[in-house]
mmCIF file of C-alpha atoms in Angstrom:
data_model
loop_
_atom_site.group_PDB
_atom_site.id
_atom_site.type_symbol
_atom_site.label_atom_id
_atom_site.label_comp_id
_atom_site.label_asym_id
_atom_site.label_seq_id
_atom_site.Cartn_x
_atom_site.Cartn_y
_atom_site.Cartn_z
ATOM 1 C CA MET A 1 0.000 0.000 0.000
ATOM 2 C CA ARG A 2 2.819 2.418 0.850
ATOM 3 C CA LYS A 3 4.439 1.748 -2.506
ATOM 4 C CA ILE A 4 1.221 2.665 -4.294
ATOM 5 C CA ILE A 5 0.891 5.908 -2.321
ATOM 6 C CA LEU A 6 4.545 6.747 -2.992
ATOM 7 C CA MET A 7 4.107 6.083 -6.714
ATOM 8 C CA LEU A 8 0.997 8.294 -6.786
ATOM 9 C CA LEU A 9 2.852 11.112 -5.037
ATOM 10 C CA ILE A 10 5.719 10.865 -7.510
ATOM 11 C CA LEU A 11 3.285 10.861 -10.419
ATOM 12 C CA LEU A 12 1.407 13.890 -9.060
ATOM 13 C CA SER A 13 4.601 15.861 -8.480
ATOM 14 C CA ALA A 14 5.745 15.048 -12.012
ATOM 15 C CA CYS A 15 2.415 16.291 -13.392
ATOM 16 C CA GLN A 16 2.720 19.515 -11.392
ATOM 17 C CA ALA A 17 6.273 20.017 -12.679
ATOM 18 C CA ASP A 18 5.031 19.518 -16.251
ATOM 19 C CA GLN A 19 2.262 22.080 -15.658
ATOM 20 C CA SER A 20 4.782 24.556 -14.226
ATOM 21 C CA ILE A 21 7.027 24.114 -17.270
ATOM 22 C CA LYS A 22 3.990 24.602 -19.541
ATOM 23 C CA TRP A 23 3.066 27.861 -17.777
ATOM 24 C CA GLU A 24 6.642 29.135 -17.866
ATOM 25 C CA SER A 25 6.899 28.445 -21.574
ATOM 26 C CA ALA A 26 3.495 29.999 -22.245
ATOM 27 C CA LEU A 27 4.358 33.092 -20.214
ATOM 28 C CA ALA A 28 7.662 33.487 -22.051
ATOM 29 C CA ASN A 29 5.853 33.260 -25.402
ATOM 30 C CA LEU A 30 3.211 35.717 -24.254
ATOM 31 C CA LYS A 31 5.822 38.219 -23.052
ATOM 32 C CA LYS A 32 7.491 37.977 -26.441
ATOM 33 C CA GLU A 33 4.211 38.295 -28.361
ATOM 34 C CA PHE A 34 2.998 41.357 -26.441
ATOM 35 C CA ASN A 35 6.420 42.840 -25.740
ATOM 36 C CA PHE A 36 6.139 43.187 -21.986
ATOM 37 C CA SER A 37 8.625 42.228 -19.307
ATOM 38 C CA LEU A 38 7.045 41.702 -15.938
ATOM 39 C CA GLN A 39 9.551 40.195 -13.516
ATOM 40 C CA GLU A 40 7.619 40.797 -10.280
ATOM 41 C CA GLY A 41 3.869 41.147 -10.047
ATOM 42 C CA TYR A 42 0.679 39.737 -11.485
ATOM 43 C CA CYS A 43 -0.877 38.882 -14.818
ATOM 44 C CA LEU A 44 -4.671 38.744 -14.913
ATOM 45 C CA VAL A 45 -6.055 37.023 -18.006
ATOM 46 C CA ILE A 46 -9.717 37.818 -18.679
ATOM 47 C CA SER A 47 -11.600 35.801 -21.272
ATOM 48 C CA PHE A 48 -14.628 37.355 -22.940
ATOM 49 C CA GLU A 49 -16.022 33.931 -23.844
ATOM 50 C CA GLY A 50 -16.275 32.589 -20.292
ATOM 51 C CA CYS A 51 -18.361 33.321 -17.221
ATOM 52 C CA SER A 52 -19.967 36.735 -17.769
ATOM 53 C CA SER A 53 -20.447 37.504 -14.070
ATOM 54 C CA CYS A 54 -16.792 36.750 -13.283
ATOM 55 C CA ARG A 55 -15.688 38.733 -16.335
ATOM 56 C CA ARG A 56 -17.687 41.784 -15.187
ATOM 57 C CA ARG A 57 -16.095 41.606 -11.731
ATOM 58 C CA ALA A 58 -12.614 41.257 -13.206
ATOM 59 C CA ILE A 59 -13.225 44.214 -15.552
ATOM 60 C CA ALA A 60 -14.527 46.315 -12.649
ATOM 61 C CA PHE A 61 -11.279 45.474 -10.849
ATOM 62 C CA LEU A 62 -9.257 46.402 -13.947
ATOM 63 C CA GLU A 63 -11.052 49.753 -14.262
ATOM 64 C CA LYS A 64 -10.173 50.600 -10.683
ATOM 65 C CA ASN A 65 -6.588 49.278 -10.691
ATOM 66 C CA PHE A 66 -5.112 49.470 -14.199
ATOM 67 C CA ALA A 67 -2.539 52.142 -13.317
ATOM 68 C CA TYR A 68 -0.433 49.954 -11.033
ATOM 69 C CA PRO A 69 2.861 49.115 -12.753
ATOM 70 C CA ASN A 70 3.175 45.617 -11.296
ATOM 71 C CA ILE A 71 0.131 44.094 -12.976
ATOM 72 C CA VAL A 72 -0.585 43.245 -16.604
ATOM 73 C CA TYR A 73 -4.081 42.537 -17.884
ATOM 74 C CA ILE A 74 -4.636 40.374 -20.937
ATOM 75 C CA LEU A 75 -8.094 40.691 -22.456
ATOM 76 C CA SER A 76 -8.849 37.741 -24.698
ATOM 77 C CA ALA A 77 -11.758 38.000 -27.152
ATOM 78 C CA LYS A 78 -12.601 37.035 -30.701
ATOM 79 C CA GLN A 79 -13.462 40.606 -31.618
ATOM 80 C CA LYS A 80 -11.798 43.771 -30.374
ATOM 81 C CA ARG A 81 -15.048 45.754 -30.429
ATOM 82 C CA ILE A 82 -16.529 43.511 -27.712
ATOM 83 C CA ILE A 83 -13.692 44.612 -25.455
ATOM 84 C CA GLY A 84 -14.327 48.241 -26.406
ATOM 85 C CA PHE A 85 -17.925 47.939 -25.233
ATOM 86 C CA SER A 86 -16.864 46.640 -21.823
ATOM 87 C CA VAL A 87 -13.644 48.470 -20.977
ATOM 88 C CA SER A 88 -13.094 52.233 -20.824
ATOM 89 C CA LYS A 89 -10.884 53.962 -23.383
ATOM 90 C CA GLU A 90 -8.707 55.234 -20.551
ATOM 91 C CA ALA A 91 -8.001 51.706 -19.338
ATOM 92 C CA LEU A 92 -7.423 50.405 -22.871
ATOM 93 C CA ALA A 93 -4.873 53.174 -23.472
ATOM 94 C CA ASN A 94 -2.749 51.964 -20.559
ATOM 95 C CA PRO A 95 0.291 49.916 -21.671
ATOM 96 C CA ASN A 96 -0.459 47.322 -18.966
ATOM 97 C CA VAL A 97 -3.769 46.438 -20.623
ATOM 98 C CA LEU A 98 -3.149 44.110 -23.553
ATOM 99 C CA ILE A 99 -5.750 43.042 -26.088
ATOM 100 C CA ASP A 100 -5.490 39.499 -27.392
ATOM 101 C CA THR A 101 -7.831 39.134 -30.366
ATOM 102 C CA ASN A 102 -5.538 36.630 -32.072
ATOM 103 C CA TYR A 103 -6.036 34.134 -29.224
ATOM 104 C CA HIS A 104 -2.339 33.842 -28.402
ATOM 105 C CA ALA A 105 -3.025 33.477 -24.674
ATOM 106 C CA HIS A 106 -5.782 30.985 -25.428
ATOM 107 C CA SER A 107 -3.612 28.865 -27.709
ATOM 108 C CA LEU A 108 -0.871 28.856 -25.056
ATOM 109 C CA GLY A 109 -3.287 27.467 -22.469
ATOM 110 C CA LEU A 110 -3.378 30.588 -20.273
ATOM 111 C CA VAL A 111 -7.099 31.281 -20.750
ATOM 112 C CA SER A 112 -9.954 29.456 -19.066
ATOM 113 C CA ASP A 113 -13.682 30.059 -18.710
ATOM 114 C CA PHE A 114 -12.895 32.174 -15.659
ATOM 115 C CA PRO A 115 -10.377 34.971 -15.136
ATOM 116 C CA THR A 116 -6.986 33.527 -14.258
ATOM 117 C CA LEU A 117 -4.444 35.234 -12.040
ATOM 118 C CA TYR A 118 -0.742 34.475 -12.437
ATOM 119 C CA HIS A 119 1.617 35.570 -9.658
ATOM 120 C CA ILE A 120 5.078 36.197 -11.120
ATOM 121 C CA LYS A 121 8.179 36.410 -8.965
ATOM 122 C CA ASN A 122 11.752 36.603 -10.246
ATOM 123 C CA GLY A 123 10.427 36.183 -13.780
ATOM 124 C CA VAL A 124 8.724 32.840 -13.113
ATOM 125 C CA ILE A 125 5.169 31.900 -12.260
ATOM 126 C CA LYS A 126 4.912 31.328 -8.534
ATOM 127 C CA GLU A 127 1.178 30.697 -8.302
ATOM 128 C CA VAL A 128 -1.865 30.322 -10.556
ATOM 129 C CA LYS A 129 -5.413 30.991 -9.371
ATOM 130 C CA THR A 130 -8.616 30.497 -11.283
ATOM 131 C CA LEU A 131 -11.078 33.185 -10.188
ATOM 132 C CA SER A 132 -14.468 31.527 -10.214
ATOM 133 C CA ALA A 133 -17.740 32.678 -8.688
ATOM 134 C CA THR A 134 -16.798 31.087 -5.370
ATOM 135 C CA ASN A 135 -13.546 32.999 -4.813
ATOM 136 C CA ILE A 136 -13.291 35.950 -7.205
ATOM 137 C CA ASP A 137 -14.414 38.680 -4.811
ATOM 138 C CA GLU A 138 -12.042 37.592 -2.058
ATOM 139 C CA GLU A 139 -9.092 37.059 -4.408
ATOM 140 C CA LEU A 140 -9.529 40.405 -6.168
ATOM 141 C CA HIS A 141 -9.803 42.176 -2.814
ATOM 142 C CA LEU A 142 -6.547 40.546 -1.649
ATOM 143 C CA LEU A 143 -4.910 41.411 -4.962
ATOM 144 C CA GLU A 144 -5.954 45.042 -4.629
ATOM 145 C CA LEU A 145 -4.416 45.177 -1.149
ATOM 146 C CA ARG A 146 -1.198 43.651 -2.473
ATOM 147 C CA LEU A 147 -1.033 46.161 -5.312
ATOM 148 C CA GLN A 148 -1.648 49.100 -3.006
ATOM 149 C CA LYS A 149 1.012 47.976 -0.568
ATOM 150 C CA LYS A 150 3.296 46.753 -3.368
ATOM 151 C CA LEU A 151 3.429 43.359 -1.721
ATOM 152 C CA LEU A 152 4.530 40.753 -4.177
#
């Protein structure tokens, strides 16, 4: 029985390592595609094809917090005009707000049905959180506090 548990733990850690490598590679490709270099901070990916309630909350957060230099927002949608209907021109003009209408983030596996928050430290992804209806308000509140206090 112990051997089975040990083998399962080894298998799970290998899967997590593979996922980490996948995210690192995807983030590197995304940084290259959008020409940004965030070494310390957060990347919030918001899909316009997923949960509309979660998307609205994430966009409300973006509107309030787009000026912080240690966060990048990636807005992923099939059509740019859909983004224009939902996000202010002021926010869209900020260099930290990136529009992904070519689905680069999606094809790299960084987009889900819910907003996804990537915590980046020393140029690598430290943590990934999917912001679903059960946790989005709490997570965005904590993120706002971290941004205000510049806690990474």
